[in-house]
Amino acid sequence: GQNIDQPTEMTATEGAIVQINCTYQTSGFNGLFWYQQHAGEAPTFLSYNVLDGLEEKGRFSSFLSRSKGYSYLLLKELQMKDSASYLCAVADSNYQLIWGAGTKLIIKP
Amino acid sequence: ETGVTQTPRHLVMGMTNKKSLKCEQHLGHNAMYWYKQSAKKPLELMFVYNFKEQTENNSVPSRFSPECPNSSHLFLHLHTLQPEDSALYLCASSQGDLAGANTGELFFGEGSRLTVL
């Protein structure tokens, strides 16, 4: 079967760095997405990786290793507003999205 | 208005009621989706429409009935639901219905929180 694994919850301190991991086993691969979802709000697109390596976008970076079936989302200079759930999703060989259950990130002052 | 709008934001219904969820997108996208989001579970894809044609029905019970009259509007008609159907129902749109093709970024509405008593 197809599976996406990510930690259920993480806690970090304001101003610090946190890395949220995502491992996947899917039938084919056509890219990996990260979405951010604040409580009671819509998920919003953060990043898309289809080639190996690191993609940097401001304080957020996303890394992909296709050979390892692994990605991480790196958040730097954490702010209280970064408290949210972070959803990992992989597009399979049919371009259908397989979703992880999300990682709830709690930022403490 | 911009983006994807869902109404109502909250809905409480009995198991014998009939209600509908509405979604409207103002992004000029061709594809629209219904997802179910339950606590601590992955998003579950329910239905996909591309250019008003249903392209995906993910073995959803018939008590959920989608309707897509045009590329901008999507409905989810609900009848004789069960308590386990209580969840957040998210609507999304994208330029095409192939995730990963041209990034395939999804634009989500804020969801309709459904409680079935």
mmCIF file of C-alpha atoms in Angstrom:
data_model
loop_
_atom_site.group_PDB
_atom_site.id
_atom_site.type_symbol
_atom_site.label_atom_id
_atom_site.label_comp_id
_atom_site.label_asym_id
_atom_site.label_seq_id
_atom_site.Cartn_x
_atom_site.Cartn_y
_atom_site.Cartn_z
ATOM 1 C CA GLY A 1 0.000 0.000 0.000
ATOM 2 C CA GLN A 2 0.906 3.642 -0.176
ATOM 3 C CA ASN A 3 1.989 5.381 2.993
ATOM 4 C CA ILE A 4 3.216 8.741 4.212
ATOM 5 C CA ASP A 5 4.740 9.021 7.693
ATOM 6 C CA GLN A 6 5.371 12.188 9.636
ATOM 7 C CA PRO A 7 5.542 12.895 13.387
ATOM 8 C CA THR A 8 2.218 13.651 15.032
ATOM 9 C CA GLU A 9 3.422 16.601 17.079
ATOM 10 C CA MET A 10 6.576 18.641 17.648
ATOM 11 C CA THR A 11 7.444 21.458 20.012
ATOM 12 C CA ALA A 12 10.048 24.163 19.413
ATOM 13 C CA THR A 13 11.087 27.500 20.852
ATOM 14 C CA GLU A 14 10.555 30.895 19.292
ATOM 15 C CA GLY A 15 13.655 31.968 17.364
ATOM 16 C CA ALA A 16 14.969 28.424 17.012
ATOM 17 C CA ILE A 17 15.098 26.018 14.037
ATOM 18 C CA VAL A 18 12.895 22.954 13.589
ATOM 19 C CA GLN A 19 12.969 20.149 11.041
ATOM 20 C CA ILE A 20 9.805 18.207 10.227
ATOM 21 C CA ASN A 21 10.474 14.889 8.542
ATOM 22 C CA CYS A 22 8.322 13.008 6.059
ATOM 23 C CA THR A 23 8.982 9.515 4.698
ATOM 24 C CA TYR A 24 6.946 7.971 1.942
ATOM 25 C CA GLN A 25 6.260 4.723 0.135
ATOM 26 C CA THR A 26 4.190 5.274 -2.969
ATOM 27 C CA SER A 27 3.489 3.721 -6.347
ATOM 28 C CA GLY A 28 5.598 6.060 -8.417
ATOM 29 C CA PHE A 29 6.581 9.620 -7.651
ATOM 30 C CA ASN A 30 5.626 12.880 -9.318
ATOM 31 C CA GLY A 31 6.577 15.344 -6.633
ATOM 32 C CA LEU A 32 6.235 16.074 -2.949
ATOM 33 C CA PHE A 33 4.240 18.929 -1.452
ATOM 34 C CA TRP A 34 4.232 20.665 1.906
ATOM 35 C CA TYR A 35 1.167 22.551 3.094
ATOM 36 C CA GLN A 36 0.630 24.652 6.217
ATOM 37 C CA GLN A 37 -2.701 24.632 8.033
ATOM 38 C CA HIS A 38 -3.456 26.953 10.940
ATOM 39 C CA ALA A 39 -6.198 25.789 13.283
ATOM 40 C CA GLY A 40 -9.611 26.474 11.768
ATOM 41 C CA GLU A 41 -8.146 27.672 8.497
ATOM 42 C CA ALA A 42 -7.519 26.372 4.986
ATOM 43 C CA PRO A 43 -4.336 24.470 4.161
ATOM 44 C CA THR A 44 -2.000 26.687 2.147
ATOM 45 C CA PHE A 45 0.759 25.605 -0.226
ATOM 46 C CA LEU A 46 4.326 25.961 1.028
ATOM 47 C CA SER A 47 6.577 24.043 -1.344
ATOM 48 C CA TYR A 48 6.918 21.507 -4.126
ATOM 49 C CA ASN A 49 9.967 19.277 -4.716
ATOM 50 C CA VAL A 50 10.349 16.908 -7.635
ATOM 51 C CA LEU A 51 14.152 16.772 -7.906
ATOM 52 C CA ASP A 52 16.606 15.864 -5.164
ATOM 53 C CA GLY A 53 18.033 18.667 -3.114
ATOM 54 C CA LEU A 54 17.134 21.667 -1.066
ATOM 55 C CA GLU A 55 14.673 24.366 -2.090
ATOM 56 C CA GLU A 56 14.865 27.538 -0.037
ATOM 57 C CA LYS A 57 12.051 30.033 0.274
ATOM 58 C CA GLY A 58 12.702 32.665 2.906
ATOM 59 C CA ARG A 59 12.638 31.151 6.406
ATOM 60 C CA PHE A 60 11.297 27.859 5.047
ATOM 61 C CA SER A 61 13.294 25.232 3.142
ATOM 62 C CA SER A 62 12.251 21.843 1.819
ATOM 63 C CA PHE A 63 14.571 18.940 1.079
ATOM 64 C CA LEU A 64 13.982 15.814 -0.984
ATOM 65 C CA SER A 65 15.834 12.522 -1.405
ATOM 66 C CA ARG A 66 13.964 10.306 -3.849
ATOM 67 C CA SER A 67 16.297 7.343 -3.333
ATOM 68 C CA LYS A 68 15.528 7.387 0.397
ATOM 69 C CA GLY A 69 11.841 8.248 0.081
ATOM 70 C CA TYR A 70 12.459 11.132 2.424
ATOM 71 C CA SER A 71 11.764 14.810 2.735
ATOM 72 C CA TYR A 72 12.007 17.429 5.419
ATOM 73 C CA LEU A 73 10.668 20.890 5.961
ATOM 74 C CA LEU A 74 13.070 23.213 7.752
ATOM 75 C CA LEU A 75 11.739 26.284 9.526
ATOM 76 C CA LYS A 76 14.244 28.883 10.695
ATOM 77 C CA GLU A 77 13.895 31.828 13.073
ATOM 78 C CA LEU A 78 10.652 30.422 14.374
ATOM 79 C CA GLN A 79 7.840 32.826 15.098
ATOM 80 C CA MET A 80 4.713 32.254 17.149
ATOM 81 C CA LYS A 81 2.645 32.471 13.957
ATOM 82 C CA ASP A 82 4.417 29.323 12.704
ATOM 83 C CA SER A 83 2.335 27.296 15.162
ATOM 84 C CA ALA A 84 0.260 25.190 12.775
ATOM 85 C CA SER A 85 -0.076 21.749 11.282
ATOM 86 C CA TYR A 86 2.263 20.874 8.427
ATOM 87 C CA LEU A 87 0.969 18.402 5.849
ATOM 88 C CA CYS A 88 3.206 16.309 3.605
ATOM 89 C CA ALA A 89 1.732 14.907 0.378
ATOM 90 C CA VAL A 90 3.182 12.909 -2.515
ATOM 91 C CA ALA A 91 1.867 12.738 -6.079
ATOM 92 C CA ASP A 92 1.971 9.109 -7.183
ATOM 93 C CA SER A 93 2.370 7.606 -10.656
ATOM 94 C CA ASN A 94 -1.229 8.576 -11.484
ATOM 95 C CA TYR A 95 -0.654 12.112 -10.237
ATOM 96 C CA GLN A 96 -2.964 11.452 -7.305
ATOM 97 C CA LEU A 97 -2.017 13.015 -3.974
ATOM 98 C CA ILE A 98 -1.249 10.717 -1.049
ATOM 99 C CA TRP A 99 -1.406 12.652 2.225
ATOM 100 C CA GLY A 100 0.283 12.270 5.582
ATOM 101 C CA ALA A 101 -1.718 12.830 8.758
ATOM 102 C CA GLY A 102 0.101 16.100 9.434
ATOM 103 C CA THR A 103 2.525 17.318 12.086
ATOM 104 C CA LYS A 104 1.211 19.739 14.683
ATOM 105 C CA LEU A 105 3.971 22.224 15.487
ATOM 106 C CA ILE A 106 3.761 24.055 18.810
ATOM 107 C CA ILE A 107 5.958 27.098 19.275
ATOM 108 C CA LYS A 108 6.763 28.191 22.823
ATOM 109 C CA PRO A 109 8.047 31.638 23.802
ATOM 110 C CA GLU B 1 -14.032 37.890 -3.258
ATOM 111 C CA THR B 2 -10.920 35.911 -3.954
ATOM 112 C CA GLY B 3 -9.836 32.313 -3.616
ATOM 113 C CA VAL B 4 -12.083 29.462 -2.580
ATOM 114 C CA THR B 5 -15.178 30.128 -0.495
ATOM 115 C CA GLN B 6 -17.159 27.495 1.378
ATOM 116 C CA THR B 7 -20.562 27.780 3.036
ATOM 117 C CA PRO B 8 -21.734 27.109 5.612
ATOM 118 C CA ARG B 9 -18.674 27.184 7.844
ATOM 119 C CA HIS B 10 -20.458 25.128 10.496
ATOM 120 C CA LEU B 11 -23.363 22.708 10.166
ATOM 121 C CA VAL B 12 -25.132 20.528 12.701
ATOM 122 C CA MET B 13 -27.608 18.004 11.358
ATOM 123 C CA GLY B 14 -29.556 14.982 12.451
ATOM 124 C CA MET B 15 -29.191 11.656 10.737
ATOM 125 C CA THR B 16 -32.472 12.073 8.870
ATOM 126 C CA ASN B 17 -31.795 15.594 7.587
ATOM 127 C CA LYS B 18 -30.845 16.643 4.076
ATOM 128 C CA LYS B 19 -28.380 19.485 3.699
ATOM 129 C CA SER B 20 -25.870 20.768 1.154
ATOM 130 C CA LEU B 21 -22.380 22.204 1.314
ATOM 131 C CA LYS B 22 -21.409 24.830 -1.234
ATOM 132 C CA CYS B 23 -18.045 25.742 -2.680
ATOM 133 C CA GLU B 24 -17.184 28.543 -5.054
ATOM 134 C CA GLN B 25 -13.823 29.372 -6.577
ATOM 135 C CA HIS B 26 -12.850 32.673 -8.156
ATOM 136 C CA LEU B 27 -9.475 31.567 -9.505
ATOM 137 C CA GLY B 28 -10.459 30.433 -12.991
ATOM 138 C CA HIS B 29 -9.398 26.866 -12.227
ATOM 139 C CA ASN B 30 -10.627 23.811 -14.115
ATOM 140 C CA ALA B 31 -10.533 21.209 -11.359
ATOM 141 C CA MET B 32 -12.420 21.092 -8.063
ATOM 142 C CA TYR B 33 -12.232 18.633 -5.202
ATOM 143 C CA TRP B 34 -13.994 17.514 -2.044
ATOM 144 C CA TYR B 35 -11.822 16.256 0.800
ATOM 145 C CA LYS B 36 -12.763 14.925 4.231
ATOM 146 C CA GLN B 37 -10.480 15.874 7.115
ATOM 147 C CA SER B 38 -10.793 14.015 10.416
ATOM 148 C CA ALA B 39 -8.637 14.655 13.460
ATOM 149 C CA LYS B 40 -5.185 13.084 13.257
ATOM 150 C CA LYS B 41 -5.969 11.361 9.956
ATOM 151 C CA PRO B 42 -4.708 12.069 6.440
ATOM 152 C CA LEU B 43 -6.892 14.058 4.119
ATOM 153 C CA GLU B 44 -9.312 11.729 2.350
ATOM 154 C CA LEU B 45 -10.085 12.544 -1.261
ATOM 155 C CA MET B 46 -13.785 12.114 -1.963
ATOM 156 C CA PHE B 47 -14.525 13.507 -5.408
ATOM 157 C CA VAL B 48 -12.712 15.242 -8.252
ATOM 158 C CA TYR B 49 -14.251 17.232 -11.065
ATOM 159 C CA ASN B 50 -12.353 18.474 -14.086
ATOM 160 C CA PHE B 51 -14.173 20.772 -16.497
ATOM 161 C CA LYS B 52 -17.447 19.823 -14.729
ATOM 162 C CA GLU B 53 -16.893 16.106 -15.368
ATOM 163 C CA GLN B 54 -16.390 13.787 -12.412
ATOM 164 C CA THR B 55 -13.005 12.126 -12.787
ATOM 165 C CA GLU B 56 -12.684 10.532 -9.356
ATOM 166 C CA ASN B 57 -15.078 8.937 -6.902
ATOM 167 C CA ASN B 58 -13.078 7.422 -4.105
ATOM 168 C CA SER B 59 -15.559 4.747 -3.022
ATOM 169 C CA VAL B 60 -17.599 7.322 -1.180
ATOM 170 C CA PRO B 61 -20.946 6.165 0.309
ATOM 171 C CA SER B 62 -23.984 7.197 -1.679
ATOM 172 C CA ARG B 63 -25.237 9.336 1.203
ATOM 173 C CA PHE B 64 -22.744 11.883 -0.167
ATOM 174 C CA SER B 65 -23.771 13.202 -3.569
ATOM 175 C CA PRO B 66 -21.640 15.768 -5.418
ATOM 176 C CA GLU B 67 -22.824 18.230 -8.008
ATOM 177 C CA CYS B 68 -20.729 20.452 -10.250
ATOM 178 C CA PRO B 69 -22.930 22.729 -12.386
ATOM 179 C CA ASN B 70 -19.946 24.685 -13.756
ATOM 180 C CA SER B 71 -16.198 25.031 -13.243
ATOM 181 C CA SER B 72 -16.659 27.616 -10.496
ATOM 182 C CA HIS B 73 -19.205 25.883 -8.278
ATOM 183 C CA LEU B 74 -19.240 22.594 -6.432
ATOM 184 C CA PHE B 75 -21.843 21.189 -4.081
ATOM 185 C CA LEU B 76 -21.907 18.247 -1.711
ATOM 186 C CA HIS B 77 -25.425 17.050 -0.965
ATOM 187 C CA LEU B 78 -25.809 15.190 2.308
ATOM 188 C CA HIS B 79 -28.583 12.852 3.370
ATOM 189 C CA THR B 80 -29.086 10.198 6.050
ATOM 190 C CA LEU B 81 -25.578 10.734 7.373
ATOM 191 C CA GLN B 82 -24.007 8.825 10.240
ATOM 192 C CA PRO B 83 -22.240 10.251 13.322
ATOM 193 C CA GLU B 84 -18.907 8.994 11.939
ATOM 194 C CA ASP B 85 -19.377 11.397 9.035
ATOM 195 C CA SER B 86 -18.734 14.287 11.418
ATOM 196 C CA ALA B 87 -15.583 15.980 10.109
ATOM 197 C CA LEU B 88 -14.228 19.029 8.343
ATOM 198 C CA TYR B 89 -15.121 18.982 4.648
ATOM 199 C CA LEU B 90 -12.643 20.858 2.528
ATOM 200 C CA CYS B 91 -13.145 22.061 -0.997
ATOM 201 C CA ALA B 92 -10.138 22.762 -3.195
ATOM 202 C CA SER B 93 -9.406 23.840 -6.743
ATOM 203 C CA SER B 94 -6.434 23.650 -9.078
ATOM 204 C CA GLN B 95 -5.527 24.547 -12.629
ATOM 205 C CA GLY B 96 -5.497 20.892 -13.717
ATOM 206 C CA ASP B 97 -6.483 17.689 -11.925
ATOM 207 C CA LEU B 98 -3.028 16.108 -12.046
ATOM 208 C CA ALA B 99 -1.051 16.777 -8.889
ATOM 209 C CA GLY B 100 2.587 17.291 -9.724
ATOM 210 C CA ALA B 101 1.865 18.339 -13.294
ATOM 211 C CA ASN B 102 2.740 22.025 -13.438
ATOM 212 C CA THR B 103 3.138 21.725 -9.650
ATOM 213 C CA GLY B 104 -0.599 20.966 -9.313
ATOM 214 C CA GLU B 105 -0.862 23.268 -6.325
ATOM 215 C CA LEU B 106 -4.220 23.026 -4.572
ATOM 216 C CA PHE B 107 -6.069 26.051 -3.287
ATOM 217 C CA PHE B 108 -8.295 25.160 -0.347
ATOM 218 C CA GLY B 109 -11.334 26.744 1.181
ATOM 219 C CA GLU B 110 -11.554 27.067 4.959
ATOM 220 C CA GLY B 111 -13.891 24.118 5.187
ATOM 221 C CA SER B 112 -17.331 23.275 6.472
ATOM 222 C CA ARG B 113 -17.309 21.760 9.958
ATOM 223 C CA LEU B 114 -20.045 19.113 9.977
ATOM 224 C CA THR B 115 -21.480 17.554 13.102
ATOM 225 C CA VAL B 116 -23.967 14.713 12.734
ATOM 226 C CA LEU B 117 -26.065 14.011 15.813
#
